[in-house]
PDB file of C-alpha atoms in Angstrom:
ATOM      1  CA  UNK A 168      -3.600  20.996  12.349  1.00 57.00           C
ATOM      2  CA  UNK A 169      -6.805  21.908  14.154  1.00 78.00           C
ATOM      3  CA  UNK A 170     -10.054  20.133  13.488  1.00 84.00           C
ATOM      4  CA  UNK A 171     -11.694  23.263  12.043  1.00 87.00           C
ATOM      5  CA  UNK A 172      -8.848  23.886   9.608  1.00 92.00           C
ATOM      6  CA  UNK A 173      -8.791  20.223   8.588  1.00 92.00           C
ATOM      7  CA  UNK A 174     -12.540  20.309   7.995  1.00 93.00           C
ATOM      8  CA  UNK A 175     -12.237  23.401   5.800  1.00 94.00           C
ATOM      9  CA  UNK A 176      -9.409  21.786   3.844  1.00 95.00           C
ATOM     10  CA  UNK A 177     -11.527  18.690   3.204  1.00 95.00           C
ATOM     11  CA  UNK A 178     -14.399  20.910   2.053  1.00 95.00           C
ATOM     12  CA  UNK A 179     -12.107  22.798  -0.327  1.00 95.00           C
ATOM     13  CA  UNK A 180     -10.661  19.614  -1.850  1.00 96.00           C
ATOM     14  CA  UNK A 181     -14.156  18.141  -2.146  1.00 96.00           C
ATOM     15  CA  UNK A 182     -15.400  21.247  -3.953  1.00 96.00           C
ATOM     16  CA  UNK A 183     -12.432  21.396  -6.349  1.00 96.00           C
ATOM     17  CA  UNK A 184     -12.726  17.709  -7.195  1.00 94.00           C
ATOM     18  CA  UNK A 185     -16.445  18.244  -7.767  1.00 93.00           C
ATOM     19  CA  UNK A 186     -15.780  21.021 -10.246  1.00 93.00           C
ATOM     20  CA  UNK A 187     -13.338  18.767 -12.071  1.00 92.00           C
ATOM     21  CA  UNK A 188     -15.852  15.921 -12.090  1.00 91.00           C
ATOM     22  CA  UNK A 189     -18.517  18.160 -13.613  1.00 90.00           C
ATOM     23  CA  UNK A 190     -16.313  18.657 -16.666  1.00 88.00           C
ATOM     24  CA  UNK A 191     -17.285  15.133 -17.694  1.00 84.00           C
ATOM     25  CA  UNK A 192     -20.981  15.368 -16.884  1.00 84.00           C
ATOM     26  CA  UNK A 193     -23.682  13.747 -18.980  1.00 82.00           C
ATOM     27  CA  UNK A 194     -27.414  14.385 -19.122  1.00 80.00           C
ATOM     28  CA  UNK A 195     -29.689  11.376 -18.551  1.00 81.00           C
ATOM     29  CA  UNK A 196     -33.437  11.996 -18.717  1.00 79.00           C
ATOM     30  CA  UNK A 197     -32.791  15.697 -18.107  1.00 80.00           C
ATOM     31  CA  UNK A 198     -30.709  15.051 -14.954  1.00 83.00           C
ATOM     32  CA  UNK A 199     -26.991  15.835 -14.801  1.00 83.00           C
ATOM     33  CA  UNK A 200     -24.871  12.813 -13.837  1.00 85.00           C
ATOM     34  CA  UNK A 201     -21.158  12.057 -14.012  1.00 88.00           C
ATOM     35  CA  UNK A 202     -19.568   8.738 -15.061  1.00 88.00           C
ATOM     36  CA  UNK A 203     -16.862   9.321 -12.435  1.00 91.00           C
ATOM     37  CA  UNK A 204     -17.619  11.429  -9.355  1.00 93.00           C
ATOM     38  CA  UNK A 205     -14.228  12.199  -7.717  1.00 94.00           C
ATOM     39  CA  UNK A 206     -15.634  13.888  -4.565  1.00 95.00           C
ATOM     40  CA  UNK A 207     -16.924  10.535  -3.325  1.00 96.00           C
ATOM     41  CA  UNK A 208     -13.410   9.109  -3.572  1.00 95.00           C
ATOM     42  CA  UNK A 209     -12.016  12.182  -1.818  1.00 96.00           C
ATOM     43  CA  UNK A 210     -14.585  11.831   0.970  1.00 96.00           C
ATOM     44  CA  UNK A 211     -13.837   8.152   1.625  1.00 96.00           C
ATOM     45  CA  UNK A 212     -10.073   8.737   1.601  1.00 96.00           C
ATOM     46  CA  UNK A 213     -10.410  11.706   3.979  1.00 95.00           C
ATOM     47  CA  UNK A 214     -12.516   9.707   6.423  1.00 96.00           C
ATOM     48  CA  UNK A 215     -10.067   6.779   6.337  1.00 95.00           C
ATOM     49  CA  UNK A 216      -6.959   8.926   6.843  1.00 94.00           C
ATOM     50  CA  UNK A 217      -8.270  11.768   9.035  1.00 93.00           C
ATOM     51  CA  UNK A 218     -11.100  10.014  10.855  1.00 92.00           C
ATOM     52  CA  UNK A 219     -14.863  10.429  11.029  1.00 93.00           C
ATOM     53  CA  UNK A 220     -14.511  13.856  12.655  1.00 93.00           C
ATOM     54  CA  UNK A 221     -14.073  15.545   9.245  1.00 94.00           C
ATOM     55  CA  UNK A 222     -17.570  14.657   8.021  1.00 95.00           C
ATOM     56  CA  UNK A 223     -18.758  18.308   8.266  1.00 95.00           C
ATOM     57  CA  UNK A 224     -16.173  19.150   5.609  1.00 95.00           C
ATOM     58  CA  UNK A 225     -17.794  16.622   3.268  1.00 96.00           C
ATOM     59  CA  UNK A 226     -21.241  18.105   3.904  1.00 95.00           C
ATOM     60  CA  UNK A 227     -19.961  21.645   3.352  1.00 95.00           C
ATOM     61  CA  UNK A 228     -18.135  20.668   0.169  1.00 95.00           C
ATOM     62  CA  UNK A 229     -21.234  18.931  -1.172  1.00 94.00           C
ATOM     63  CA  UNK A 230     -23.342  22.011  -0.444  1.00 94.00           C
ATOM     64  CA  UNK A 231     -20.855  24.238  -2.274  1.00 94.00           C
ATOM     65  CA  UNK A 232     -20.838  21.980  -5.338  1.00 93.00           C
ATOM     66  CA  UNK A 233     -24.642  21.969  -5.524  1.00 91.00           C
ATOM     67  CA  UNK A 234     -24.753  25.745  -4.998  1.00 91.00           C
ATOM     68  CA  UNK A 235     -22.397  26.187  -7.953  1.00 88.00           C
ATOM     69  CA  UNK A 236     -24.963  24.461 -10.195  1.00 84.00           C
ATOM     70  CA  UNK A 237     -28.299  25.728  -8.918  1.00 81.00           C
ATOM     71  CA  UNK A 238     -29.898  27.756  -6.170  1.00 81.00           C
ATOM     72  CA  UNK A 239     -30.001  25.668  -2.959  1.00 82.00           C
ATOM     73  CA  UNK A 240     -33.488  24.642  -1.895  1.00 84.00           C
ATOM     74  CA  UNK A 241     -34.973  22.516   0.862  1.00 82.00           C
ATOM     75  CA  UNK A 242     -34.426  19.384  -1.240  1.00 83.00           C
ATOM     76  CA  UNK A 243     -30.729  20.241  -1.406  1.00 88.00           C
ATOM     77  CA  UNK A 244     -30.375  19.054   2.188  1.00 92.00           C
ATOM     78  CA  UNK A 245     -31.408  15.564   1.084  1.00 92.00           C
ATOM     79  CA  UNK A 246     -28.620  15.473  -1.508  1.00 92.00           C
ATOM     80  CA  UNK A 247     -26.105  16.794   1.010  1.00 94.00           C
ATOM     81  CA  UNK A 248     -27.189  14.180   3.546  1.00 94.00           C
ATOM     82  CA  UNK A 249     -26.895  11.386   0.980  1.00 94.00           C
ATOM     83  CA  UNK A 250     -23.477  12.568  -0.199  1.00 95.00           C
ATOM     84  CA  UNK A 251     -22.280  12.636   3.425  1.00 96.00           C
ATOM     85  CA  UNK A 252     -23.846   9.437   4.732  1.00 96.00           C
ATOM     86  CA  UNK A 253     -22.671   7.272   1.817  1.00 96.00           C
ATOM     87  CA  UNK A 254     -18.911   7.796   2.454  1.00 96.00           C
ATOM     88  CA  UNK A 255     -19.475   7.479   6.210  1.00 96.00           C
ATOM     89  CA  UNK A 256     -21.191   4.111   5.771  1.00 96.00           C
ATOM     90  CA  UNK A 257     -18.451   3.011   3.354  1.00 96.00           C
ATOM     91  CA  UNK A 258     -15.746   3.742   5.931  1.00 96.00           C
ATOM     92  CA  UNK A 259     -17.698   2.011   8.704  1.00 96.00           C
ATOM     93  CA  UNK A 260     -17.974  -1.068   6.469  1.00 95.00           C
ATOM     94  CA  UNK A 261     -14.242  -0.922   5.759  1.00 95.00           C
ATOM     95  CA  UNK A 262     -13.484  -0.774   9.481  1.00 94.00           C
ATOM     96  CA  UNK A 263     -15.780  -3.702  10.093  1.00 93.00           C
ATOM     97  CA  UNK A 264     -13.996  -5.793   7.471  1.00 91.00           C
ATOM     98  CA  UNK A 265     -10.518  -4.883   8.737  1.00 91.00           C
ATOM     99  CA  UNK A 266      -9.410  -2.770   5.776  1.00 93.00           C
ATOM    100  CA  UNK A 267      -5.780  -1.644   5.562  1.00 92.00           C
ATOM    101  CA  UNK A 268      -5.192   1.746   3.879  1.00 91.00           C
ATOM    102  CA  UNK A 269      -2.063   0.471   2.105  1.00 88.00           C
ATOM    103  CA  UNK A 270      -4.251  -2.052   0.190  1.00 90.00           C
ATOM    104  CA  UNK A 271      -1.500  -4.648   0.515  1.00 87.00           C
ATOM    105  CA  UNK A 272      -3.894  -7.620   0.412  1.00 90.00           C
ATOM    106  CA  UNK A 273      -6.477  -8.894  -2.025  1.00 91.00           C
ATOM    107  CA  UNK A 274      -8.870  -8.747   0.913  1.00 93.00           C
ATOM    108  CA  UNK A 275      -8.391  -4.966   1.071  1.00 93.00           C
ATOM    109  CA  UNK A 276      -9.196  -4.574  -2.610  1.00 92.00           C
ATOM    110  CA  UNK A 277     -12.329  -6.679  -2.271  1.00 94.00           C
ATOM    111  CA  UNK A 278     -13.321  -4.725   0.842  1.00 94.00           C
ATOM    112  CA  UNK A 279     -13.058  -1.417  -1.018  1.00 94.00           C
ATOM    113  CA  UNK A 280     -15.128  -2.792  -3.894  1.00 94.00           C
ATOM    114  CA  UNK A 281     -17.794  -4.149  -1.550  1.00 93.00           C
ATOM    115  CA  UNK A 282     -17.996  -0.945   0.493  1.00 94.00           C
ATOM    116  CA  UNK A 283     -18.264   1.172  -2.636  1.00 93.00           C
ATOM    117  CA  UNK A 284     -20.965  -0.969  -4.215  1.00 94.00           C
ATOM    118  CA  UNK A 285     -23.084  -1.139  -1.058  1.00 95.00           C
ATOM    119  CA  UNK A 286     -22.695   2.317   0.497  1.00 95.00           C
ATOM    120  CA  UNK A 287     -23.209   4.297  -2.708  1.00 95.00           C
ATOM    121  CA  UNK A 288     -26.778   3.008  -2.813  1.00 95.00           C
ATOM    122  CA  UNK A 289     -27.512   5.685  -0.205  1.00 95.00           C
ATOM    123  CA  UNK A 290     -26.326   8.654  -2.269  1.00 94.00           C
ATOM    124  CA  UNK A 291     -27.870   7.409  -5.519  1.00 93.00           C
ATOM    125  CA  UNK A 292     -31.221   6.718  -3.866  1.00 94.00           C
ATOM    126  CA  UNK A 293     -31.247  10.130  -2.191  1.00 93.00           C
ATOM    127  CA  UNK A 294     -30.157  11.897  -5.366  1.00 91.00           C
ATOM    128  CA  UNK A 295     -32.593  10.236  -7.769  1.00 92.00           C
ATOM    129  CA  UNK A 296     -35.388  10.117  -5.204  1.00 92.00           C
ATOM    130  CA  UNK A 297     -35.314  13.837  -4.510  1.00 91.00           C
ATOM    131  CA  UNK A 298     -35.500  14.508  -8.256  1.00 90.00           C
ATOM    132  CA  UNK A 299     -38.710  12.471  -8.411  1.00 90.00           C
ATOM    133  CA  UNK A 300     -40.159  14.222  -5.372  1.00 88.00           C
ATOM    134  CA  UNK A 301     -39.370  17.651  -6.791  1.00 85.00           C
ATOM    135  CA  UNK A 302     -41.011  16.779 -10.115  1.00 83.00           C
ATOM    136  CA  UNK A 303     -37.815  17.132 -12.143  1.00 85.00           C
ATOM    137  CA  UNK A 304     -37.831  13.399 -12.949  1.00 86.00           C
ATOM    138  CA  UNK A 305     -40.655  11.067 -13.936  1.00 88.00           C
ATOM    139  CA  UNK A 306     -41.204   8.027 -11.748  1.00 87.00           C
ATOM    140  CA  UNK A 307     -40.626   5.706 -14.701  1.00 87.00           C
ATOM    141  CA  UNK A 308     -37.134   7.150 -15.224  1.00 87.00           C
ATOM    142  CA  UNK A 309     -36.087   6.735 -11.603  1.00 91.00           C
ATOM    143  CA  UNK A 310     -34.040   3.560 -12.042  1.00 91.00           C
ATOM    144  CA  UNK A 311     -32.200   4.856 -15.096  1.00 89.00           C
ATOM    145  CA  UNK A 312     -30.980   7.934 -13.260  1.00 90.00           C
ATOM    146  CA  UNK A 313     -30.412   5.928 -10.068  1.00 93.00           C
ATOM    147  CA  UNK A 314     -28.118   3.494 -11.890  1.00 92.00           C
ATOM    148  CA  UNK A 315     -26.133   6.280 -13.559  1.00 90.00           C
ATOM    149  CA  UNK A 316     -25.771   8.097 -10.206  1.00 92.00           C
ATOM    150  CA  UNK A 317     -24.703   4.908  -8.429  1.00 94.00           C
ATOM    151  CA  UNK A 318     -22.105   4.054 -11.097  1.00 92.00           C
ATOM    152  CA  UNK A 319     -20.574   7.539 -10.914  1.00 92.00           C
ATOM    153  CA  UNK A 320     -20.228   7.467  -7.120  1.00 94.00           C
ATOM    154  CA  UNK A 321     -18.884   3.919  -7.119  1.00 94.00           C
ATOM    155  CA  UNK A 322     -16.260   4.744  -9.757  1.00 93.00           C
ATOM    156  CA  UNK A 323     -15.109   7.623  -7.574  1.00 93.00           C
ATOM    157  CA  UNK A 324     -14.480   5.168  -4.732  1.00 95.00           C
ATOM    158  CA  UNK A 325     -12.771   2.538  -6.896  1.00 94.00           C
ATOM    159  CA  UNK A 326     -10.532   4.886  -8.911  1.00 93.00           C
ATOM    160  CA  UNK A 327      -9.864   7.949  -6.745  1.00 94.00           C
ATOM    161  CA  UNK A 328      -9.835   6.583  -3.180  1.00 95.00           C
ATOM    162  CA  UNK A 329      -7.014   4.005  -3.690  1.00 93.00           C
ATOM    163  CA  UNK A 330      -4.756   6.556  -5.384  1.00 92.00           C
ATOM    164  CA  UNK A 331      -5.273   9.096  -2.597  1.00 94.00           C
ATOM    165  CA  UNK A 332      -4.618   6.479   0.084  1.00 93.00           C
ATOM    166  CA  UNK A 333      -1.373   5.495  -1.627  1.00 89.00           C
ATOM    167  CA  UNK A 334      -0.262   9.112  -2.056  1.00 88.00           C
ATOM    168  CA  UNK A 335      -1.072   9.975   1.571  1.00 85.00           C
ATOM    169  CA  UNK A 336       0.452   6.769   2.974  1.00 77.00           C
ATOM    170  CA  UNK A 337       4.105   5.816   3.506  1.00 72.00           C
ATOM    171  CA  UNK A 338       6.195   6.021   0.350  1.00 66.00           C
ATOM    172  CA  UNK A 339       8.357   3.190  -0.918  1.00 63.00           C
ATOM    173  CA  UNK A 340      11.709   3.973  -2.483  1.00 57.00           C
ATOM    174  CA  UNK A 341      11.555   3.703  -6.248  1.00 54.00           C
ATOM    175  CA  UNK A 342      14.353   1.693  -7.783  1.00 60.00           C
ATOM    176  CA  UNK A 343      16.381   3.738 -10.248  1.00 55.00           C
ATOM    177  CA  UNK A 344      16.898   0.803 -12.581  1.00 63.00           C
ATOM    178  CA  UNK A 345      13.131   0.675 -13.170  1.00 74.00           C
ATOM    179  CA  UNK A 346      12.920   4.218 -14.533  1.00 82.00           C
ATOM    180  CA  UNK A 347      13.416   2.999 -18.076  1.00 83.00           C
ATOM    181  CA  UNK A 348      10.537   0.550 -17.809  1.00 86.00           C
ATOM    182  CA  UNK A 349       8.361   3.172 -16.110  1.00 86.00           C
ATOM    183  CA  UNK A 350       9.091   5.645 -18.908  1.00 89.00           C
ATOM    184  CA  UNK A 351       8.279   2.968 -21.466  1.00 91.00           C
ATOM    185  CA  UNK A 352       4.942   2.322 -19.711  1.00 90.00           C
ATOM    186  CA  UNK A 353       4.077   6.031 -19.697  1.00 90.00           C
ATOM    187  CA  UNK A 354       4.881   6.410 -23.396  1.00 92.00           C
ATOM    188  CA  UNK A 355       2.883   3.294 -24.261  1.00 91.00           C
ATOM    189  CA  UNK A 356      -0.105   4.517 -22.261  1.00 91.00           C
ATOM    190  CA  UNK A 357       0.106   7.955 -23.883  1.00 90.00           C
ATOM    191  CA  UNK A 358      -0.105   6.322 -27.320  1.00 91.00           C
ATOM    192  CA  UNK A 359      -2.320   3.296 -26.735  1.00 90.00           C
ATOM    193  CA  UNK A 360      -5.079   4.769 -24.547  1.00 88.00           C
ATOM    194  CA  UNK A 361      -5.943   7.686 -26.898  1.00 88.00           C
ATOM    195  CA  UNK A 362      -5.859   5.275 -29.838  1.00 87.00           C
ATOM    196  CA  UNK A 363      -8.286   2.939 -28.068  1.00 86.00           C
ATOM    197  CA  UNK A 364     -10.637   5.774 -27.079  1.00 82.00           C
ATOM    198  CA  UNK A 365     -10.506   7.776 -30.321  1.00 82.00           C
ATOM    199  CA  UNK A 366     -10.862   4.892 -32.739  1.00 80.00           C
ATOM    200  CA  UNK A 367     -14.416   4.537 -34.090  1.00 77.00           C
ATOM    201  CA  UNK A 368     -13.791   0.780 -34.344  1.00 77.00           C
ATOM    202  CA  UNK A 369     -14.135   0.564 -30.534  1.00 76.00           C
ATOM    203  CA  UNK A 370     -10.690  -0.633 -29.480  1.00 83.00           C
ATOM    204  CA  UNK A 371     -11.174  -0.009 -25.761  1.00 86.00           C
ATOM    205  CA  UNK A 372     -10.155  -3.598 -24.999  1.00 88.00           C
ATOM    206  CA  UNK A 373      -6.550  -2.654 -25.827  1.00 89.00           C
ATOM    207  CA  UNK A 374      -6.355  -0.908 -22.462  1.00 92.00           C
ATOM    208  CA  UNK A 375      -6.496  -4.156 -20.478  1.00 93.00           C
ATOM    209  CA  UNK A 376      -3.063  -5.603 -21.486  1.00 92.00           C
ATOM    210  CA  UNK A 377      -1.630  -2.237 -20.410  1.00 92.00           C
ATOM    211  CA  UNK A 378      -3.333  -2.561 -17.024  1.00 93.00           C
ATOM    212  CA  UNK A 379      -1.947  -6.081 -16.580  1.00 93.00           C
ATOM    213  CA  UNK A 380       1.585  -4.858 -17.366  1.00 92.00           C
ATOM    214  CA  UNK A 381       1.249  -1.950 -14.937  1.00 92.00           C
ATOM    215  CA  UNK A 382      -0.145  -4.176 -12.177  1.00 91.00           C
ATOM    216  CA  UNK A 383       2.529  -6.863 -12.518  1.00 91.00           C
ATOM    217  CA  UNK A 384       5.470  -4.463 -12.629  1.00 89.00           C
ATOM    218  CA  UNK A 385       4.351  -1.374 -10.691  1.00 89.00           C
ATOM    219  CA  UNK A 386       1.524  -2.737  -8.556  1.00 87.00           C
ATOM    220  CA  UNK A 387      -1.171  -0.359  -7.299  1.00 89.00           C
ATOM    221  CA  UNK A 388       0.277   3.015  -8.187  1.00 89.00           C
ATOM    222  CA  UNK A 389       0.983   1.973 -11.768  1.00 89.00           C
ATOM    223  CA  UNK A 390      -2.244   0.142 -12.565  1.00 91.00           C
ATOM    224  CA  UNK A 391      -4.548   2.651 -10.852  1.00 91.00           C
ATOM    225  CA  UNK A 392      -2.878   5.593 -12.609  1.00 91.00           C
ATOM    226  CA  UNK A 393      -3.361   3.891 -15.977  1.00 92.00           C
ATOM    227  CA  UNK A 394      -6.954   3.008 -15.094  1.00 92.00           C
ATOM    228  CA  UNK A 395      -7.795   6.588 -14.090  1.00 92.00           C
ATOM    229  CA  UNK A 396      -6.162   7.960 -17.235  1.00 92.00           C
ATOM    230  CA  UNK A 397      -8.102   5.558 -19.441  1.00 91.00           C
ATOM    231  CA  UNK A 398     -11.399   6.289 -17.683  1.00 91.00           C
ATOM    232  CA  UNK A 399     -10.973  10.059 -17.849  1.00 89.00           C
ATOM    233  CA  UNK A 400     -10.078   9.965 -21.542  1.00 89.00           C
ATOM    234  CA  UNK A 401     -12.976   7.632 -22.336  1.00 88.00           C
ATOM    235  CA  UNK A 402     -15.312   9.969 -20.430  1.00 87.00           C
ATOM    236  CA  UNK A 403     -14.059  12.918 -22.466  1.00 86.00           C
ATOM    237  CA  UNK A 404     -14.719  11.058 -25.710  1.00 83.00           C
ATOM    238  CA  UNK A 405     -18.160  10.057 -24.482  1.00 83.00           C
ATOM    239  CA  UNK A 406     -19.019  13.722 -23.830  1.00 80.00           C
ATOM    240  CA  UNK A 407     -17.918  14.771 -27.295  1.00 79.00           C
ATOM    241  CA  UNK A 408     -19.642  11.806 -28.955  1.00 75.00           C
ATOM    242  CA  UNK A 409     -16.497  10.719 -30.781  1.00 76.00           C
ATOM    243  CA  UNK A 410     -14.508   7.527 -31.064  1.00 73.00           C
ATOM    244  CA  UNK A 411     -16.148   4.462 -29.578  1.00 76.00           C
ATOM    245  CA  UNK A 412     -19.204   6.521 -28.547  1.00 80.00           C
ATOM    246  CA  UNK A 413     -20.163   7.990 -31.922  1.00 79.00           C
ATOM    247  CA  UNK A 414     -23.862   8.052 -32.881  1.00 76.00           C
ATOM    248  CA  UNK A 415     -25.118   6.728 -29.546  1.00 77.00           C
ATOM    249  CA  UNK A 416     -27.868   7.999 -27.279  1.00 75.00           C
ATOM    250  CA  UNK A 417     -27.117   9.366 -23.824  1.00 73.00           C
ATOM    251  CA  UNK A 418     -28.337   6.177 -22.179  1.00 76.00           C
ATOM    252  CA  UNK A 419     -26.231   3.995 -24.485  1.00 80.00           C
ATOM    253  CA  UNK A 420     -23.179   6.140 -23.842  1.00 82.00           C
ATOM    254  CA  UNK A 421     -23.668   5.918 -20.071  1.00 83.00           C
ATOM    255  CA  UNK A 422     -24.141   2.144 -20.179  1.00 83.00           C
ATOM    256  CA  UNK A 423     -21.085   1.546 -22.350  1.00 85.00           C
ATOM    257  CA  UNK A 424     -18.927   3.992 -20.418  1.00 87.00           C
ATOM    258  CA  UNK A 425     -20.042   2.602 -17.055  1.00 87.00           C
ATOM    259  CA  UNK A 426     -19.234  -0.950 -18.117  1.00 90.00           C
ATOM    260  CA  UNK A 427     -15.805   0.092 -19.385  1.00 91.00           C
ATOM    261  CA  UNK A 428     -14.932   2.147 -16.306  1.00 90.00           C
ATOM    262  CA  UNK A 429     -16.130  -0.612 -13.990  1.00 91.00           C
ATOM    263  CA  UNK A 430     -14.099  -3.301 -15.780  1.00 93.00           C
ATOM    264  CA  UNK A 431     -11.006  -1.083 -15.815  1.00 93.00           C
ATOM    265  CA  UNK A 432     -11.324  -0.194 -12.114  1.00 92.00           C
ATOM    266  CA  UNK A 433     -11.896  -3.783 -10.972  1.00 93.00           C
ATOM    267  CA  UNK A 434      -9.040  -5.140 -13.105  1.00 93.00           C
ATOM    268  CA  UNK A 435      -6.573  -2.538 -11.866  1.00 92.00           C
ATOM    269  CA  UNK A 436      -7.553  -2.659  -8.199  1.00 93.00           C
ATOM    270  CA  UNK A 437      -7.971  -6.398  -7.676  1.00 93.00           C
ATOM    271  CA  UNK A 438      -5.069  -7.570  -9.840  1.00 93.00           C
ATOM    272  CA  UNK A 439      -2.611  -5.084  -8.371  1.00 91.00           C
ATOM    273  CA  UNK A 440      -3.691  -5.835  -4.785  1.00 91.00           C
ATOM    274  CA  UNK A 441      -3.219  -9.553  -5.474  1.00 92.00           C
ATOM    275  CA  UNK A 442       0.263  -8.924  -6.885  1.00 90.00           C
ATOM    276  CA  UNK A 443       1.139  -6.747  -3.876  1.00 88.00           C
ATOM    277  CA  UNK A 444      -0.038  -9.437  -1.459  1.00 89.00           C
ATOM    278  CA  UNK A 445       2.029 -12.132  -3.197  1.00 89.00           C
ATOM    279  CA  UNK A 446       5.150  -9.972  -3.206  1.00 87.00           C
ATOM    280  CA  UNK A 447       4.692  -9.128   0.470  1.00 85.00           C
ATOM    281  CA  UNK A 448       4.319 -12.828   1.278  1.00 88.00           C
ATOM    282  CA  UNK A 449       7.428 -13.664  -0.732  1.00 88.00           C
ATOM    283  CA  UNK A 450       9.453 -11.029   1.096  1.00 85.00           C
ATOM    284  CA  UNK A 451       8.271 -12.402   4.460  1.00 87.00           C
ATOM    285  CA  UNK A 452       9.250 -15.936   3.456  1.00 90.00           C
ATOM    286  CA  UNK A 453      12.629 -14.667   2.216  1.00 89.00           C
ATOM    287  CA  UNK A 454      13.300 -12.917   5.539  1.00 88.00           C
ATOM    288  CA  UNK A 455      12.360 -16.070   7.454  1.00 89.00           C
ATOM    289  CA  UNK A 456      14.703 -18.141   5.248  1.00 90.00           C
ATOM    290  CA  UNK A 457      17.550 -15.661   5.806  1.00 86.00           C
ATOM    291  CA  UNK A 458      17.064 -15.820   9.583  1.00 86.00           C
ATOM    292  CA  UNK A 459      16.980 -19.619   9.486  1.00 88.00           C
ATOM    293  CA  UNK A 460      20.149 -19.700   7.397  1.00 86.00           C
ATOM    294  CA  UNK A 461      21.873 -17.460   9.947  1.00 84.00           C
ATOM    295  CA  UNK A 462      20.810 -19.778  12.771  1.00 85.00           C
ATOM    296  CA  UNK A 463      22.115 -22.822  10.919  1.00 85.00           C
ATOM    297  CA  UNK A 464      25.381 -21.039  10.201  1.00 82.00           C
ATOM    298  CA  UNK A 465      25.914 -20.363  13.919  1.00 79.00           C
ATOM    299  CA  UNK A 466      25.074 -23.948  14.818  1.00 83.00           C
ATOM    300  CA  UNK A 467      27.464 -25.327  12.208  1.00 83.00           C
ATOM    301  CA  UNK A 468      30.269 -23.125  13.516  1.00 76.00           C
ATOM    302  CA  UNK A 469      29.606 -24.314  17.076  1.00 68.00           C
ATOM    303  CA  UNK A 470      28.732 -20.850  18.321  1.00 59.00           C
ATOM    304  CA  UNK A 471      26.197 -20.056  21.005  1.00 58.00           C
ATOM    305  CA  UNK A 472      23.028 -18.389  19.759  1.00 53.00           C
ATOM    306  CA  UNK A 473      21.663 -15.338  21.574  1.00 55.00           C
ATOM    307  CA  UNK A 474      19.235 -16.410  24.262  1.00 51.00           C
ATOM    308  CA  UNK A 475      20.729 -19.897  24.736  1.00 49.00           C
ATOM    309  CA  UNK A 476      21.690 -20.246  28.394  1.00 47.00           C
ATOM    310  CA  UNK A 477      23.879 -23.321  28.167  1.00 47.00           C
ATOM    311  CA  UNK A 478      27.138 -24.003  26.331  1.00 47.00           C
ATOM    312  CA  UNK A 479      28.411 -27.111  24.662  1.00 46.00           C
ATOM    313  CA  UNK A 480      30.966 -29.125  26.628  1.00 47.00           C
ATOM    314  CA  UNK A 481      33.804 -31.228  25.287  1.00 46.00           C
ATOM    315  CA  UNK A 482      31.644 -34.332  25.142  1.00 46.00           C
ATOM    316  CA  UNK A 483      28.851 -32.511  23.286  1.00 45.00           C
ATOM    317  CA  UNK A 484      26.551 -32.066  26.324  1.00 47.00           C
ATOM    318  CA  UNK A 485      25.188 -28.778  27.599  1.00 42.00           C
ATOM    319  CA  UNK A 486      25.743 -27.377  31.063  1.00 48.00           C
ATOM    320  CA  UNK A 487      25.431 -24.069  32.874  1.00 49.00           C
ATOM    321  CA  UNK A 488      27.827 -21.299  31.754  1.00 48.00           C
ATOM    322  CA  UNK A 489      31.207 -21.305  33.514  1.00 48.00           C
ATOM    323  CA  UNK A 490      30.821 -24.874  34.805  1.00 51.00           C
ATOM    324  CA  UNK A 491      32.398 -28.070  33.525  1.00 47.00           C
ATOM    325  CA  UNK A 492      30.045 -30.530  31.907  1.00 50.00           C
ATOM    326  CA  UNK A 493      28.623 -33.240  34.147  1.00 51.00           C
ATOM    327  CA  UNK A 494      30.518 -36.549  33.697  1.00 51.00           C
ATOM    328  CA  UNK A 495      28.442 -39.467  32.508  1.00 49.00           C
ATOM    329  CA  UNK A 496      27.145 -41.909  35.137  1.00 45.00           C
ATOM    330  CA  UNK A 497      28.711 -45.373  35.316  1.00 41.00           C
TER     331      UNK A 497
END
């Protein structure tokens, strides 16, 4: 696929994910923000998988999303630049740390968290700052909008990027005998998560045992899917003002929702990456033990191992192949 076509594809996916993200938008101090901004996750995943060369697609997608909301102005370029530079810096940080796209180590999970927390400062500062400069936001409200913007971009990295990397990476064969447990997990999530989000008693904590189950049994793909489902449903309830978010101001809703989404994302990502790392280590140790057992089996049977130049003589000594063992000196 040519670079131009790849860039256009990235722009299209960025735009579509942006339109989906805007379905859960909130208004803080008159500024539209989103608790989860999927395009940021799409941008980071695209840069990791396809390389830095697709950055124009991110800029184009960002411009299209902004144009769908308002008429582009000179200040729009600042937002586009921030939305492009933030994912680029995140990927450069990931490369510096030695990030693996399969997220098979706890180190990879921590790297993704660190890159998301640090790099999204760029987009949130550009986004909130340009609102102040244009007069749409009072200076005293800068940090409130900045925090909401930063949380939304960071959640996009923590929830969307890992799932995309797993879907675009090599697939592992799913064991048929685990279908029953997987179906049980899906049914439980379909019942428990809406109950936790819809209940006015605020039962959102019930989601966390589900995340632990998904992480322990189905690792990244299971826990991250449950986390994204819980976050999206909680965001929907926050927009409607129902369930755990009833009779709360916009700022209170954003604070509560941001804390919940952050806790869910960190639990799912870090716990599942730790479980994956331990299982990978156990498989490596098991392979080493199997190879050692095979070596011991050959030695016990008196067979020559591949790569051993000598052979055992009648008296137990080794000599060159095809030659009788050297007799002992008197």
